[in-house]
Amino acid sequence: MKRPSSNLLALLRADASVAVLTGAGISAESGLPTFRGAGGWWKNYRAENLATPEAFQKNPRLVWEWYNHRRDLVGQHAPNPGHLALAQLESLCKTFALITQNVDGYHQRAGSANVSELHGNVMKSRCSGCGHECEAGMENWKDGLPYCSCGALYRPGVVWFGETLPATALQNAFVAAENSRFLFVVGTSSVVYPAAALPQLALERGAYVVEINDEATPLTPRADEFLQGRAGEILPALVALIQLQEGLPDKR
Ligand code: OAD
């Protein structure tokens, strides 16, 4: 595990404004598959058959089978020390924003409060007719399909390829990237836009961008610092160092 530089620690004080962008890699240590790595979803399935509006129109049963499987996985696993460390970091920082591409809700379960979900949440459903939203399990299931009281089908409460992102989450993300002194980019391959545009924006605004990933990505050459290793090890270590620096007790 690579340690944070003395430069980063000198700059990173609790009164600094901090933003964090996370991707599937942070939940990998919880046991949830990523998308592009070994064993990733897109190694075995085609995104266009499962995660597009066209796929849902063509075969809603197949799409729901996959999302129900993902719901089961989210329920069977739990947030890991990486998620917990980010919740702790939020409590230490005066200004903090967490932007996630993940749909598992693990940041909230770990105690993070200010979370913007760019790609929605798999534990929610939205009616494809009237737009009504409900929690997983509140739908009326018939023959493998969930129906709303208006008679239309519910769809998973996530963003599919080709769809626009939720306006408020997207705006929060851009505001955070534009205004934060630090941006931590954790466990994302940095290839899916618009999320992948946030680090570049932050760099242009003079932020110090720290990438935490077990592999190099297209962002790596541009990041101010690349902490190579597992998010579940690096983030708790980073939070402990900040606590030490601020003279706070280590609450791990
Ligand atoms: P990816 O699967 O593309 O990338 C996961 C990243 O996490 C990779 O760069 C891994 O090297 C890294 N990684 C894996 N385990 C790690 C660990 N323990 N610690 C640190 N890093 C680790 O996932 P995302 O970048 O999140 O969108 O994918 C972005 C979007 O593409 C997803 O939200 C999803 C997908 O298609 C939609 O479905 C719309």
Short mmCIF file of N, CA, C and O in Angstrom, two decimals, residues 19-22 98-101 116 118 165 169-179 183-185 190 192-205 207 209 219 222:
data_model
loop_
_atom_site.label_atom_id
_atom_site.label_comp_id
_atom_site.label_asym_id
_atom_site.label_seq_id
_atom_site.Cartn_x
_atom_site.Cartn_y
_atom_site.Cartn_z
N ALA A 19 -13.85 16.74 -1.49
CA ALA A 19 -14.86 15.99 -2.25
C ALA A 19 -14.28 14.61 -2.58
O ALA A 19 -13.06 14.47 -2.72
N VAL A 20 -15.16 13.64 -2.66
CA VAL A 20 -14.73 12.27 -2.97
C VAL A 20 -15.64 11.72 -4.06
O VAL A 20 -16.85 11.89 -3.99
N LEU A 21 -15.03 11.12 -5.07
CA LEU A 21 -15.79 10.45 -6.13
C LEU A 21 -15.49 8.96 -6.03
O LEU A 21 -14.32 8.57 -6.09
N THR A 22 -16.51 8.15 -5.86
CA THR A 22 -16.26 6.71 -5.74
C THR A 22 -16.87 5.93 -6.90
O THR A 22 -17.82 6.37 -7.55
N LEU A 98 -19.68 13.75 -0.99
CA LEU A 98 -19.39 12.40 -1.50
C LEU A 98 -20.25 12.16 -2.73
O LEU A 98 -21.47 12.23 -2.68
N ILE A 99 -19.56 11.91 -3.84
CA ILE A 99 -20.25 11.67 -5.10
C ILE A 99 -19.97 10.22 -5.47
O ILE A 99 -18.80 9.81 -5.51
N THR A 100 -21.01 9.47 -5.74
CA THR A 100 -20.76 8.06 -6.06
C THR A 100 -21.44 7.65 -7.35
O THR A 100 -22.52 8.15 -7.68
N GLN A 101 -20.75 6.75 -8.06
CA GLN A 101 -21.37 6.12 -9.24
C GLN A 101 -22.03 4.82 -8.81
O GLN A 101 -22.66 4.15 -9.63
N SER A 116 -24.24 12.09 -3.07
CA SER A 116 -24.95 12.31 -4.34
C SER A 116 -24.78 11.06 -5.19
O SER A 116 -23.65 10.70 -5.57
N LEU A 118 -24.95 9.46 -8.46
CA LEU A 118 -25.03 9.87 -9.88
C LEU A 118 -25.79 8.85 -10.73
O LEU A 118 -26.39 9.21 -11.73
N LEU A 165 -28.48 11.87 -16.24
CA LEU A 165 -28.27 11.62 -14.80
C LEU A 165 -29.23 12.49 -13.99
O LEU A 165 -29.69 13.53 -14.48
N ALA A 169 -28.21 15.50 -8.26
CA ALA A 169 -26.94 14.80 -7.97
C ALA A 169 -25.84 15.31 -8.88
O ALA A 169 -24.71 15.55 -8.45
N LEU A 170 -26.18 15.50 -10.15
CA LEU A 170 -25.18 15.95 -11.12
C LEU A 170 -24.72 17.37 -10.78
O LEU A 170 -23.52 17.67 -10.81
N GLN A 171 -25.66 18.21 -10.41
CA GLN A 171 -25.29 19.59 -10.07
C GLN A 171 -24.41 19.61 -8.82
O GLN A 171 -23.39 20.31 -8.77
N ASN A 172 -24.79 18.83 -7.82
CA ASN A 172 -23.97 18.74 -6.59
C ASN A 172 -22.55 18.30 -6.94
O ASN A 172 -21.57 18.80 -6.39
N ALA A 173 -22.45 17.34 -7.85
CA ALA A 173 -21.15 16.80 -8.22
C ALA A 173 -20.29 17.87 -8.88
O ALA A 173 -19.10 18.03 -8.55
N PHE A 174 -20.86 18.63 -9.80
CA PHE A 174 -20.08 19.67 -10.48
C PHE A 174 -19.70 20.79 -9.52
O PHE A 174 -18.57 21.28 -9.56
N VAL A 175 -20.63 21.17 -8.64
CA VAL A 175 -20.32 22.22 -7.66
C VAL A 175 -19.18 21.76 -6.76
O VAL A 175 -18.23 22.51 -6.50
N ALA A 176 -19.23 20.51 -6.32
CA ALA A 176 -18.17 19.98 -5.45
C ALA A 176 -16.83 19.93 -6.17
O ALA A 176 -15.79 20.32 -5.63
N ALA A 177 -16.85 19.49 -7.43
CA ALA A 177 -15.60 19.39 -8.19
C ALA A 177 -15.01 20.78 -8.44
O ALA A 177 -13.79 20.96 -8.43
N GLU A 178 -15.88 21.74 -8.65
CA GLU A 178 -15.40 23.11 -8.94
C GLU A 178 -14.86 23.83 -7.72
O GLU A 178 -14.00 24.68 -7.82
N ASN A 179 -15.40 23.49 -6.55
CA ASN A 179 -15.11 24.31 -5.37
C ASN A 179 -14.25 23.64 -4.29
O ASN A 179 -13.90 24.29 -3.31
N LEU A 183 -9.86 16.57 -4.21
CA LEU A 183 -10.79 15.58 -4.75
C LEU A 183 -10.10 14.22 -4.67
O LEU A 183 -9.02 14.03 -5.24
N PHE A 184 -10.72 13.29 -3.95
CA PHE A 184 -10.23 11.91 -3.89
C PHE A 184 -11.07 11.10 -4.88
O PHE A 184 -12.30 11.12 -4.82
N VAL A 185 -10.40 10.39 -5.76
CA VAL A 185 -11.09 9.58 -6.77
C VAL A 185 -10.80 8.12 -6.44
O VAL A 185 -9.66 7.66 -6.58
N SER A 190 -12.55 5.45 -14.25
CA SER A 190 -12.51 6.80 -14.85
C SER A 190 -12.70 6.78 -16.36
O SER A 190 -12.03 7.49 -17.10
N VAL A 192 -16.22 6.32 -17.55
CA VAL A 192 -17.64 6.59 -17.82
C VAL A 192 -17.96 8.05 -17.52
O VAL A 192 -17.73 8.53 -16.41
N TYR A 193 -18.49 8.73 -18.53
CA TYR A 193 -18.83 10.16 -18.39
C TYR A 193 -20.30 10.30 -18.05
O TYR A 193 -21.07 9.40 -18.34
N PRO A 194 -20.71 11.37 -17.40
CA PRO A 194 -19.93 12.55 -17.05
C PRO A 194 -19.07 12.43 -15.79
O PRO A 194 -18.26 13.30 -15.53
N ALA A 195 -19.19 11.34 -15.03
CA ALA A 195 -18.40 11.24 -13.78
C ALA A 195 -16.90 11.42 -14.06
O ALA A 195 -16.20 12.10 -13.31
N ALA A 196 -16.44 10.84 -15.16
CA ALA A 196 -15.01 10.89 -15.46
C ALA A 196 -14.52 12.31 -15.78
O ALA A 196 -13.31 12.56 -15.80
N ALA A 197 -15.45 13.23 -16.02
CA ALA A 197 -15.06 14.62 -16.31
C ALA A 197 -14.79 15.40 -15.01
O ALA A 197 -14.16 16.46 -15.05
N LEU A 198 -15.26 14.89 -13.88
CA LEU A 198 -15.16 15.65 -12.63
C LEU A 198 -13.70 15.88 -12.19
O LEU A 198 -13.35 17.01 -11.82
N PRO A 199 -12.83 14.86 -12.23
CA PRO A 199 -11.43 15.11 -11.83
C PRO A 199 -10.75 16.16 -12.70
O PRO A 199 -10.01 17.00 -12.20
N GLN A 200 -11.02 16.13 -14.01
CA GLN A 200 -10.40 17.12 -14.91
C GLN A 200 -10.86 18.53 -14.54
O GLN A 200 -10.06 19.46 -14.46
N LEU A 201 -12.15 18.66 -14.26
CA LEU A 201 -12.70 19.95 -13.86
C LEU A 201 -12.03 20.44 -12.57
O LEU A 201 -11.63 21.60 -12.46
N ALA A 202 -11.92 19.51 -11.62
CA ALA A 202 -11.30 19.87 -10.32
C ALA A 202 -9.85 20.30 -10.55
O ALA A 202 -9.39 21.30 -9.96
N LEU A 203 -9.13 19.60 -11.42
CA LEU A 203 -7.72 19.96 -11.70
C LEU A 203 -7.64 21.36 -12.31
O LEU A 203 -6.80 22.17 -11.93
N GLU A 204 -8.56 21.63 -13.24
CA GLU A 204 -8.56 22.96 -13.88
C GLU A 204 -8.83 24.06 -12.87
O GLU A 204 -8.37 25.18 -13.03
N ARG A 205 -9.61 23.74 -11.84
CA ARG A 205 -9.92 24.73 -10.79
C ARG A 205 -8.86 24.77 -9.69
O ARG A 205 -9.05 25.37 -8.65
N ALA A 207 -7.68 22.19 -7.82
CA ALA A 207 -7.78 21.23 -6.70
C ALA A 207 -6.61 20.27 -6.73
O ALA A 207 -5.95 20.07 -7.76
N VAL A 209 -5.77 16.60 -6.69
CA VAL A 209 -6.53 15.38 -7.00
C VAL A 209 -5.72 14.13 -6.63
O VAL A 209 -4.59 13.96 -7.10
N LEU A 219 -6.87 8.41 -15.62
CA LEU A 219 -6.66 9.60 -14.77
C LEU A 219 -5.26 9.64 -14.17
O LEU A 219 -4.72 10.73 -13.91
N ARG A 222 -2.57 12.28 -14.79
CA ARG A 222 -2.96 13.67 -14.52
C ARG A 222 -3.15 13.94 -13.03
O ARG A 222 -3.17 15.09 -12.59
#
